[in-house]
mmCIF file of C-alpha atoms in Angstrom:
data_model
loop_
_atom_site.group_PDB
_atom_site.id
_atom_site.type_symbol
_atom_site.label_atom_id
_atom_site.label_comp_id
_atom_site.label_asym_id
_atom_site.label_seq_id
_atom_site.Cartn_x
_atom_site.Cartn_y
_atom_site.Cartn_z
ATOM 1 C CA MET A 1 0.140 -0.128 -0.096
ATOM 2 C CA VAL A 2 2.672 2.395 0.937
ATOM 3 C CA ALA A 3 5.117 1.387 -2.332
ATOM 4 C CA THR A 4 1.521 2.206 -4.271
ATOM 5 C CA VAL A 5 1.852 5.855 -2.941
ATOM 6 C CA GLU A 6 5.335 6.131 -2.899
ATOM 7 C CA CYS A 7 5.236 5.078 -6.762
ATOM 8 C CA LEU A 8 2.489 7.813 -7.589
ATOM 9 C CA VAL A 9 4.642 10.358 -5.970
ATOM 10 C CA GLU A 10 7.469 9.308 -7.724
ATOM 11 C CA ARG A 11 6.509 8.960 -10.855
ATOM 12 C CA GLY A 12 2.510 10.400 -11.139
ATOM 13 C CA TRP A 13 -0.065 8.765 -11.839
ATOM 14 C CA SER A 14 0.727 7.790 -15.824
ATOM 15 C CA GLY A 15 3.702 6.300 -14.187
ATOM 16 C CA THR A 16 2.120 4.194 -11.591
ATOM 17 C CA THR A 17 1.551 1.101 -13.549
ATOM 18 C CA THR A 18 0.197 -2.109 -11.707
ATOM 19 C CA THR A 19 3.351 -4.112 -12.736
ATOM 20 C CA LEU A 20 5.663 -1.863 -10.886
ATOM 21 C CA VAL A 21 3.352 -1.842 -8.167
ATOM 22 C CA ALA A 22 3.341 -5.258 -7.658
ATOM 23 C CA GLU A 23 6.701 -5.186 -8.081
ATOM 24 C CA ARG A 24 7.754 -3.027 -5.063
ATOM 25 C CA ALA A 25 5.298 -4.281 -2.771
ATOM 26 C CA GLY A 26 6.396 -7.732 -3.616
ATOM 27 C CA VAL A 27 3.150 -9.500 -4.766
ATOM 28 C CA SER A 28 2.413 -11.489 -7.674
ATOM 29 C CA ARG A 29 0.176 -9.997 -10.245
ATOM 30 C CA GLY A 30 -2.256 -13.165 -9.829
ATOM 31 C CA ALA A 31 -2.842 -12.264 -6.257
ATOM 32 C CA GLN A 32 -3.650 -8.401 -7.320
ATOM 33 C CA LEU A 33 -5.337 -8.902 -9.874
ATOM 34 C CA HIS A 34 -7.420 -11.439 -7.729
ATOM 35 C CA HIS A 35 -8.232 -8.380 -5.486
ATOM 36 C CA PHE A 36 -8.209 -5.709 -7.984
ATOM 37 C CA ARG A 37 -9.870 -5.706 -11.250
ATOM 38 C CA THR A 38 -8.634 -2.215 -12.430
ATOM 39 C CA ARG A 39 -5.485 0.102 -11.800
ATOM 40 C CA GLY A 40 -7.609 2.628 -10.548
ATOM 41 C CA GLU A 41 -9.301 0.408 -7.655
ATOM 42 C CA LEU A 42 -5.925 -0.694 -7.010
ATOM 43 C CA VAL A 43 -4.303 2.719 -6.183
ATOM 44 C CA ALA A 44 -7.488 4.396 -4.857
ATOM 45 C CA ALA A 45 -7.338 1.515 -2.027
ATOM 46 C CA ALA A 46 -3.691 2.234 -1.468
ATOM 47 C CA VAL A 47 -4.663 5.832 -1.096
ATOM 48 C CA GLU A 48 -7.614 5.246 1.318
ATOM 49 C CA HIS A 49 -5.641 3.035 2.947
ATOM 50 C CA VAL A 50 -2.328 4.962 3.730
ATOM 51 C CA GLY A 51 -5.399 7.688 4.472
ATOM 52 C CA ALA A 52 -6.817 5.857 7.302
ATOM 53 C CA GLU A 53 -3.473 4.994 8.970
ATOM 54 C CA SER A 54 -2.297 8.782 8.736
ATOM 55 C CA VAL A 55 -5.370 9.906 10.260
ATOM 56 C CA GLN A 56 -4.606 7.613 13.342
ATOM 57 C CA HIS A 57 -1.165 8.954 13.199
ATOM 58 C CA LEU A 58 -2.458 12.437 13.397
ATOM 59 C CA LYS A 59 -4.572 11.492 16.031
ATOM 60 C CA ALA A 60 -2.214 10.434 18.210
ATOM 61 C CA ARG A 61 -0.132 13.386 17.651
ATOM 62 C CA ALA A 62 -2.662 15.756 18.490
ATOM 63 C CA GLU A 63 -3.447 13.627 21.704
ATOM 64 C CA GLN A 64 0.365 14.733 22.772
ATOM 65 C CA VAL A 65 -0.690 18.862 22.019
ATOM 66 C CA ALA A 66 -4.084 18.482 24.304
ATOM 67 C CA ASP A 67 -2.209 20.724 26.705
ATOM 68 C CA ALA A 68 -0.602 23.541 24.814
ATOM 69 C CA ALA A 69 -0.923 27.088 25.498
ATOM 70 C CA ASP A 70 -2.195 27.602 21.987
ATOM 71 C CA ARG A 71 -3.905 24.601 20.901
ATOM 72 C CA THR A 72 -5.573 25.908 18.080
ATOM 73 C CA THR A 73 -2.575 26.818 16.116
ATOM 74 C CA ALA A 74 -0.774 23.632 17.553
ATOM 75 C CA VAL A 75 -4.069 21.922 16.001
ATOM 76 C CA VAL A 76 -3.993 23.872 12.581
ATOM 77 C CA THR A 77 -0.640 23.327 12.099
ATOM 78 C CA LEU A 78 -0.553 19.605 12.316
ATOM 79 C CA ILE A 79 -3.521 19.300 9.900
ATOM 80 C CA ALA A 80 -1.715 21.504 7.565
ATOM 81 C CA ASP A 81 1.360 19.615 7.738
ATOM 82 C CA PHE A 82 -0.859 16.115 7.370
ATOM 83 C CA PHE A 83 -2.329 17.711 4.250
ATOM 84 C CA ALA A 84 1.682 19.263 2.744
ATOM 85 C CA SER A 85 2.494 15.345 2.730
ATOM 86 C CA ASP A 86 3.443 12.986 0.079
ATOM 87 C CA LEU A 87 -0.411 11.147 0.886
ATOM 88 C CA PHE A 88 -1.534 14.277 -0.558
ATOM 89 C CA THR A 89 0.717 14.430 -3.304
ATOM 90 C CA ALA A 90 -0.257 10.774 -4.279
ATOM 91 C CA ALA A 91 -4.129 11.830 -3.830
ATOM 92 C CA LEU A 92 -3.779 14.506 -5.957
ATOM 93 C CA GLU A 93 -1.923 12.618 -8.940
ATOM 94 C CA LEU A 94 -5.445 10.487 -8.560
ATOM 95 C CA TRP A 95 -7.756 13.293 -8.814
ATOM 96 C CA VAL A 96 -6.227 14.911 -11.516
ATOM 97 C CA ALA A 97 -6.532 11.848 -13.293
ATOM 98 C CA ALA A 98 -9.775 11.455 -12.615
ATOM 99 C CA ARG A 99 -10.836 14.325 -14.096
ATOM 100 C CA THR A 100 -10.082 13.269 -17.722
ATOM 101 C CA ASP A 101 -10.772 9.336 -16.903
ATOM 102 C CA PRO A 102 -14.218 8.457 -16.645
ATOM 103 C CA GLU A 103 -13.617 4.853 -15.091
ATOM 104 C CA LEU A 104 -11.060 6.039 -12.683
ATOM 105 C CA ARG A 105 -13.451 8.962 -11.749
ATOM 106 C CA THR A 106 -16.044 6.484 -10.342
ATOM 107 C CA VAL A 107 -13.694 5.025 -8.086
ATOM 108 C CA VAL A 108 -12.349 8.514 -7.327
ATOM 109 C CA VAL A 109 -15.398 10.518 -6.550
ATOM 110 C CA PRO A 110 -16.749 8.384 -3.592
ATOM 111 C CA LEU A 111 -13.018 8.269 -2.077
ATOM 112 C CA GLU A 112 -13.285 11.827 -1.715
ATOM 113 C CA VAL A 113 -16.250 12.069 -0.238
ATOM 114 C CA ARG A 114 -15.060 9.506 2.552
ATOM 115 C CA LEU A 115 -11.862 11.076 2.900
ATOM 116 C CA GLY A 116 -13.876 14.812 2.962
ATOM 117 C CA ARG A 117 -16.017 13.387 6.060
ATOM 118 C CA GLU A 118 -13.037 11.882 8.116
ATOM 119 C CA THR A 119 -10.963 14.774 7.820
ATOM 120 C CA HIS A 120 -14.183 17.142 8.559
ATOM 121 C CA ARG A 121 -15.237 14.891 11.815
ATOM 122 C CA LEU A 122 -11.568 14.765 13.336
ATOM 123 C CA THR A 123 -10.781 18.657 12.792
ATOM 124 C CA VAL A 124 -13.869 19.252 14.714
ATOM 125 C CA GLU A 125 -12.927 16.836 17.321
ATOM 126 C CA LEU A 126 -9.693 18.094 17.415
ATOM 127 C CA LEU A 127 -10.413 21.811 17.783
ATOM 128 C CA GLY A 128 -13.236 21.316 20.041
ATOM 129 C CA ALA A 129 -15.460 23.062 17.600
ATOM 130 C CA ASP A 130 -19.375 23.600 18.815
ATOM 131 C CA GLU A 131 -20.827 23.503 14.930
ATOM 132 C CA ALA A 132 -24.344 24.263 16.821
ATOM 133 C CA ARG A 133 -23.182 27.940 16.677
ATOM 134 C CA PRO A 134 -23.398 29.389 13.425
ATOM 135 C CA GLY A 135 -20.323 29.959 11.421
ATOM 136 C CA VAL A 136 -18.618 27.460 13.033
ATOM 137 C CA ARG A 137 -19.129 24.550 10.490
ATOM 138 C CA GLU A 138 -18.120 27.056 8.072
ATOM 139 C CA ALA A 139 -14.986 27.671 9.339
ATOM 140 C CA VAL A 140 -14.098 24.327 10.126
ATOM 141 C CA GLN A 141 -14.555 23.288 6.502
ATOM 142 C CA ALA A 142 -12.825 26.808 5.587
ATOM 143 C CA THR A 143 -9.971 25.454 8.064
ATOM 144 C CA LEU A 144 -9.208 22.147 5.496
ATOM 145 C CA ASP A 145 -10.099 23.891 2.092
ATOM 146 C CA LEU A 146 -7.378 25.966 3.217
ATOM 147 C CA CYS A 147 -4.907 23.363 4.541
ATOM 148 C CA ARG A 148 -5.560 22.102 0.657
ATOM 149 C CA GLY A 149 -4.815 25.292 -0.716
ATOM 150 C CA LEU A 150 -1.728 25.870 1.306
ATOM 151 C CA ALA A 151 -0.561 21.541 -0.016
ATOM 152 C CA LEU A 152 -1.185 22.645 -3.634
ATOM 153 C CA ALA A 153 1.033 25.339 -2.969
ATOM 154 C CA ASN A 154 3.852 23.073 -1.486
ATOM 155 C CA GLN A 155 3.829 20.765 -5.001
ATOM 156 C CA LEU A 156 6.765 22.320 -7.061
ATOM 157 C CA THR A 157 8.721 24.188 -4.280
ATOM 158 C CA ASP A 158 8.795 24.102 -0.335
ATOM 159 C CA ASP A 159 6.705 26.428 0.863
ATOM 160 C CA SER A 160 6.584 25.468 4.551
ATOM 161 C CA LYS A 161 7.905 28.984 6.084
ATOM 162 C CA ARG A 162 5.092 30.936 4.421
ATOM 163 C CA ARG A 163 2.694 28.027 5.626
ATOM 164 C CA ALA A 164 3.576 28.267 9.265
ATOM 165 C CA ARG A 165 2.898 32.295 8.822
ATOM 166 C CA ILE A 166 -0.326 31.364 7.287
ATOM 167 C CA VAL A 167 -1.549 28.840 9.701
ATOM 168 C CA ARG A 168 -0.425 31.317 12.543
ATOM 169 C CA GLN A 169 -2.722 33.912 11.337
ATOM 170 C CA TRP A 170 -5.661 32.034 10.342
ATOM 171 C CA ALA A 171 -5.879 30.104 14.071
ATOM 172 C CA ALA A 172 -6.114 33.349 15.658
ATOM 173 C CA MET A 173 -8.963 34.468 13.311
ATOM 174 C CA VAL A 174 -10.378 30.651 14.275
ATOM 175 C CA ASP A 175 -10.109 31.055 17.916
ATOM 176 C CA GLN A 176 -12.245 34.266 17.046
ATOM 177 C CA GLU A 177 -14.414 32.808 15.906
ATOM 178 C CA LEU A 178 -15.038 29.844 18.288
ATOM 179 C CA GLY A 179 -15.553 32.385 20.986
ATOM 180 C CA ARG A 180 -12.070 31.851 23.334
ATOM 181 C CA ALA A 181 -10.114 34.798 21.314
ATOM 182 C CA GLY A 182 -7.594 35.476 24.280
ATOM 183 C CA THR A 183 -8.089 32.067 26.583
ATOM 184 C CA MET B 1 -4.017 30.344 -26.331
ATOM 185 C CA VAL B 2 -7.724 29.816 -25.758
ATOM 186 C CA ALA B 3 -7.345 26.839 -27.838
ATOM 187 C CA THR B 4 -4.445 25.685 -25.781
ATOM 188 C CA VAL B 5 -6.361 26.037 -22.256
ATOM 189 C CA GLU B 6 -9.537 24.008 -23.873
ATOM 190 C CA CYS B 7 -7.491 21.221 -24.745
ATOM 191 C CA LEU B 8 -5.799 21.047 -21.199
ATOM 192 C CA VAL B 9 -9.274 21.033 -19.440
ATOM 193 C CA GLU B 10 -10.724 18.270 -21.965
ATOM 194 C CA ARG B 11 -8.037 16.158 -22.409
ATOM 195 C CA GLY B 12 -4.976 17.031 -19.361
ATOM 196 C CA TRP B 13 -1.226 17.648 -19.617
ATOM 197 C CA SER B 14 -0.892 14.118 -21.553
ATOM 198 C CA GLY B 15 -3.611 14.496 -24.211
ATOM 199 C CA THR B 16 -2.359 17.828 -24.771
ATOM 200 C CA THR B 17 0.355 17.397 -28.009
ATOM 201 C CA THR B 18 1.370 20.159 -29.851
ATOM 202 C CA THR B 19 -0.113 18.887 -32.983
ATOM 203 C CA LEU B 20 -3.165 19.026 -31.995
ATOM 204 C CA VAL B 21 -2.751 22.461 -29.898
ATOM 205 C CA ALA B 22 -1.880 23.452 -33.595
ATOM 206 C CA GLU B 23 -4.757 22.329 -35.441
ATOM 207 C CA ARG B 24 -6.830 23.508 -32.527
ATOM 208 C CA ALA B 25 -5.533 27.320 -33.060
ATOM 209 C CA GLY B 26 -5.406 26.850 -37.143
ATOM 210 C CA VAL B 27 -1.725 27.547 -36.673
ATOM 211 C CA SER B 28 1.473 25.786 -38.533
ATOM 212 C CA ARG B 29 3.461 23.675 -36.622
ATOM 213 C CA GLY B 30 6.528 25.439 -38.284
ATOM 214 C CA ALA B 31 4.812 28.610 -37.084
ATOM 215 C CA GLN B 32 4.270 26.717 -33.858
ATOM 216 C CA LEU B 33 7.991 25.861 -33.636
ATOM 217 C CA HIS B 34 9.247 29.307 -34.652
ATOM 218 C CA HIS B 35 8.116 30.391 -31.321
ATOM 219 C CA PHE B 36 7.952 28.021 -28.619
ATOM 220 C CA ARG B 37 10.550 24.992 -28.389
ATOM 221 C CA THR B 38 8.952 22.734 -26.245
ATOM 222 C CA ARG B 39 5.602 21.703 -25.461
ATOM 223 C CA GLY B 40 5.721 22.557 -21.725
ATOM 224 C CA GLU B 41 6.794 26.507 -23.556
ATOM 225 C CA LEU B 42 3.886 26.554 -26.116
ATOM 226 C CA VAL B 43 1.522 25.552 -22.607
ATOM 227 C CA ALA B 44 2.947 27.586 -20.057
ATOM 228 C CA ALA B 45 2.797 30.577 -22.491
ATOM 229 C CA ALA B 46 -0.781 29.847 -23.400
ATOM 230 C CA VAL B 47 -2.040 28.982 -19.423
ATOM 231 C CA GLU B 48 0.312 32.791 -18.824
ATOM 232 C CA HIS B 49 -1.591 34.637 -21.663
ATOM 233 C CA VAL B 50 -4.910 33.580 -20.834
ATOM 234 C CA GLY B 51 -4.569 34.151 -17.017
ATOM 235 C CA ALA B 52 -3.272 37.699 -17.957
ATOM 236 C CA GLU B 53 -6.924 38.701 -19.769
ATOM 237 C CA SER B 54 -8.951 36.871 -17.093
ATOM 238 C CA VAL B 55 -7.277 38.943 -14.328
ATOM 239 C CA GLN B 56 -8.272 42.029 -16.193
ATOM 240 C CA HIS B 57 -11.842 40.363 -16.854
ATOM 241 C CA LEU B 58 -11.761 39.996 -12.933
ATOM 242 C CA LYS B 59 -10.945 43.865 -12.211
ATOM 243 C CA ALA B 60 -13.222 45.138 -14.798
ATOM 244 C CA ARG B 61 -16.070 42.699 -12.625
ATOM 245 C CA ALA B 62 -14.864 43.691 -9.169
ATOM 246 C CA GLU B 63 -15.285 47.711 -10.341
ATOM 247 C CA GLN B 64 -19.035 46.899 -10.456
ATOM 248 C CA VAL B 65 -19.476 45.585 -7.044
ATOM 249 C CA ALA B 66 -17.172 48.775 -5.628
ATOM 250 C CA ASP B 67 -20.299 50.093 -3.883
ATOM 251 C CA ALA B 68 -21.564 46.912 -2.868
ATOM 252 C CA ALA B 69 -23.168 46.916 0.496
ATOM 253 C CA ASP B 70 -21.190 43.615 1.384
ATOM 254 C CA ARG B 71 -17.954 44.440 -0.431
ATOM 255 C CA THR B 72 -15.544 41.655 1.016
ATOM 256 C CA THR B 73 -18.056 39.040 0.627
ATOM 257 C CA ALA B 74 -18.586 39.790 -3.095
ATOM 258 C CA VAL B 75 -14.641 40.405 -4.021
ATOM 259 C CA VAL B 76 -13.873 36.626 -2.312
ATOM 260 C CA THR B 77 -16.618 35.443 -4.247
ATOM 261 C CA LEU B 78 -15.550 36.674 -7.174
ATOM 262 C CA ILE B 79 -11.875 35.287 -6.706
ATOM 263 C CA ALA B 80 -12.928 32.607 -5.415
ATOM 264 C CA ASP B 81 -15.089 32.022 -8.933
ATOM 265 C CA PHE B 82 -12.018 32.753 -10.858
ATOM 266 C CA PHE B 83 -9.796 30.624 -9.439
ATOM 267 C CA ALA B 84 -13.144 27.546 -9.797
ATOM 268 C CA SER B 85 -12.587 27.951 -13.301
ATOM 269 C CA ASP B 86 -11.182 26.315 -16.598
ATOM 270 C CA LEU B 87 -7.939 28.161 -16.443
ATOM 271 C CA PHE B 88 -7.448 26.610 -12.853
ATOM 272 C CA THR B 89 -8.388 23.586 -13.962
ATOM 273 C CA ALA B 90 -5.428 24.292 -16.610
ATOM 274 C CA ALA B 91 -3.244 25.029 -14.551
ATOM 275 C CA LEU B 92 -3.444 22.678 -11.985
ATOM 276 C CA GLU B 93 -2.592 19.614 -14.873
ATOM 277 C CA LEU B 94 0.510 22.158 -15.334
ATOM 278 C CA TRP B 95 1.341 22.131 -12.213
ATOM 279 C CA VAL B 96 0.499 18.391 -11.462
ATOM 280 C CA ALA B 97 2.462 17.710 -14.757
ATOM 281 C CA ALA B 98 5.372 19.737 -14.041
ATOM 282 C CA ARG B 99 6.073 17.640 -10.057
ATOM 283 C CA THR B 100 7.425 14.466 -11.878
ATOM 284 C CA ASP B 101 8.580 16.181 -15.087
ATOM 285 C CA PRO B 102 11.805 18.425 -14.373
ATOM 286 C CA GLU B 103 12.040 20.498 -17.903
ATOM 287 C CA LEU B 104 8.230 21.126 -17.552
ATOM 288 C CA ARG B 105 9.236 22.608 -13.956
ATOM 289 C CA THR B 106 11.705 25.025 -14.876
ATOM 290 C CA VAL B 107 9.140 26.717 -16.791
ATOM 291 C CA VAL B 108 5.938 26.534 -14.657
ATOM 292 C CA VAL B 109 8.081 27.114 -11.469
ATOM 293 C CA PRO B 110 9.029 31.185 -12.266
ATOM 294 C CA LEU B 111 5.360 31.114 -14.016
ATOM 295 C CA GLU B 112 3.769 29.990 -10.407
ATOM 296 C CA VAL B 113 5.614 32.785 -9.035
ATOM 297 C CA ARG B 114 4.339 35.215 -11.255
ATOM 298 C CA LEU B 115 0.592 34.466 -11.201
ATOM 299 C CA GLY B 116 1.258 34.017 -7.262
ATOM 300 C CA ARG B 117 2.533 38.113 -7.309
ATOM 301 C CA GLU B 118 -0.668 39.381 -9.557
ATOM 302 C CA THR B 119 -3.131 37.602 -7.802
ATOM 303 C CA HIS B 120 -1.863 39.015 -3.955
ATOM 304 C CA ARG B 121 -1.196 42.122 -5.859
ATOM 305 C CA LEU B 122 -5.216 41.895 -7.580
ATOM 306 C CA THR B 123 -6.828 40.911 -4.142
ATOM 307 C CA VAL B 124 -5.111 43.476 -1.687
ATOM 308 C CA GLU B 125 -6.239 45.972 -4.358
ATOM 309 C CA LEU B 126 -9.648 44.638 -4.386
ATOM 310 C CA LEU B 127 -9.967 44.042 -0.660
ATOM 311 C CA GLY B 128 -8.598 47.666 -0.242
ATOM 312 C CA ALA B 129 -6.627 45.876 2.592
ATOM 313 C CA ASP B 130 -3.931 47.959 4.535
ATOM 314 C CA GLU B 131 -0.899 45.511 4.598
ATOM 315 C CA ALA B 132 1.126 47.591 7.190
ATOM 316 C CA ARG B 133 -1.234 46.222 9.681
ATOM 317 C CA PRO B 134 -0.299 43.063 11.432
ATOM 318 C CA GLY B 135 -1.608 40.129 10.178
ATOM 319 C CA VAL B 136 -3.406 41.493 7.213
ATOM 320 C CA ARG B 137 -0.689 40.202 4.470
ATOM 321 C CA GLU B 138 -1.216 36.693 6.184
ATOM 322 C CA ALA B 139 -4.981 37.126 6.099
ATOM 323 C CA VAL B 140 -4.895 37.852 2.090
ATOM 324 C CA GLN B 141 -2.395 35.173 1.607
ATOM 325 C CA ALA B 142 -4.799 33.038 2.946
ATOM 326 C CA THR B 143 -7.670 33.935 1.089
ATOM 327 C CA LEU B 144 -5.710 32.773 -2.319
ATOM 328 C CA ASP B 145 -4.880 29.848 -0.447
ATOM 329 C CA LEU B 146 -8.324 29.273 0.535
ATOM 330 C CA CYS B 147 -9.606 29.930 -2.809
ATOM 331 C CA ARG B 148 -6.541 27.335 -4.203
ATOM 332 C CA GLY B 149 -8.150 24.780 -2.081
ATOM 333 C CA LEU B 150 -11.891 25.314 -3.005
ATOM 334 C CA ALA B 151 -10.972 25.442 -6.872
ATOM 335 C CA LEU B 152 -9.292 22.112 -6.084
ATOM 336 C CA ALA B 153 -12.770 20.922 -4.180
ATOM 337 C CA ASN B 154 -14.522 21.713 -7.426
ATOM 338 C CA GLN B 155 -12.421 19.632 -10.081
ATOM 339 C CA LEU B 156 -14.099 15.880 -9.638
ATOM 340 C CA THR B 157 -17.869 17.381 -8.383
ATOM 341 C CA ASP B 158 -19.823 20.728 -8.641
ATOM 342 C CA ASP B 159 -19.065 22.220 -5.240
ATOM 343 C CA SER B 160 -20.546 26.080 -6.112
ATOM 344 C CA LYS B 161 -23.046 25.598 -3.314
ATOM 345 C CA ARG B 162 -20.640 24.689 -0.617
ATOM 346 C CA ARG B 163 -18.352 27.419 -2.123
ATOM 347 C CA ALA B 164 -20.660 29.790 -1.524
ATOM 348 C CA ARG B 165 -21.424 29.349 2.102
ATOM 349 C CA ILE B 166 -17.783 29.196 2.921
ATOM 350 C CA VAL B 167 -17.051 32.428 0.778
ATOM 351 C CA ARG B 168 -19.644 34.396 3.021
ATOM 352 C CA GLN B 169 -17.960 32.965 6.282
ATOM 353 C CA TRP B 170 -14.720 33.441 5.218
ATOM 354 C CA ALA B 171 -15.640 37.236 4.270
ATOM 355 C CA ALA B 172 -16.953 38.125 7.552
ATOM 356 C CA MET B 173 -13.687 36.717 9.212
ATOM 357 C CA VAL B 174 -11.602 38.391 7.067
ATOM 358 C CA ASP B 175 -13.481 41.451 7.485
ATOM 359 C CA GLN B 176 -12.577 41.601 11.473
ATOM 360 C CA GLU B 177 -9.385 41.060 10.788
ATOM 361 C CA LEU B 178 -8.864 44.221 8.137
ATOM 362 C CA GLY B 179 -10.751 46.018 10.981
ATOM 363 C CA ARG B 180 -13.927 47.063 9.720
ATOM 364 C CA ALA B 181 -16.386 44.303 11.072
ATOM 365 C CA GLY B 182 -20.089 45.484 11.102
ATOM 366 C CA THR B 183 -19.541 48.296 8.281
#
């Protein structure tokens, strides 16, 4: 699974052949074909699997910052760094390829919905956000859209310094919106 | 130029051959080769040209909302819709391909810098933002990163309704940051 994500990062969607993935993962082509009918299914399953593992890893790290003085900044930093990772790069290859590949699209659209729900739920939990308050649900979603945009800006060059400044500023704005500025 | 962007949107980077672009634009391959040495140069020039035209179009539309009661929401809506357009889709094809194509990368990285500067300057102007105030520069940059993230969420499905809700919430938070909430 990790081998597939690595392959997407190194060679893009077009270079991620099922043969190459089988070779890297040390799995026979027969066993692979038994589980996945198409290259799209194989690659999407790998991104989903690694995604789920990464979310668990993110939760564990977030517990360590539970008592940080500036918890919102710490949490938004974790999420922004989570997005600006190889996993996002691999997912981006899939998303972009799916746009002009109808078969791949049928696999990727439901995956996007599942990953979107999962990251939203996690962000609400980590921020301790009360979505019953007007505007809070949208502020949480905006945080995730911002992190996606920041991850995109990190594809061709290392954007980590600028990202840290923007995350700090946004965390301050979110804190105000969550009704706990200055706490 | 528009033909190249259309081709990227319809067929992606891999399907945007110089032959096809020449055919669609009604230009001979000879004339095309006279101006551009590689497919990357040709395609990047098209994205930059259409990008510059779109920025002019955006400025003209922004002037029409100059007197809107809720100017910030109107401006952020314009910018978010500008990003969630075919031009962004075409640029995204280039960006993603450039990540695993060193030659294309040398063309795309400086283009990304130029387009980034241009859109930042425009956003500061349209929002009437005072970047001397602490945090304002980062809030403007965050607005552009958000719009990129929203555009990404619009690639496989029509995300315009959700986008409108997030833009409204974002604009309210930016207004507060610019020091003119409730005005």
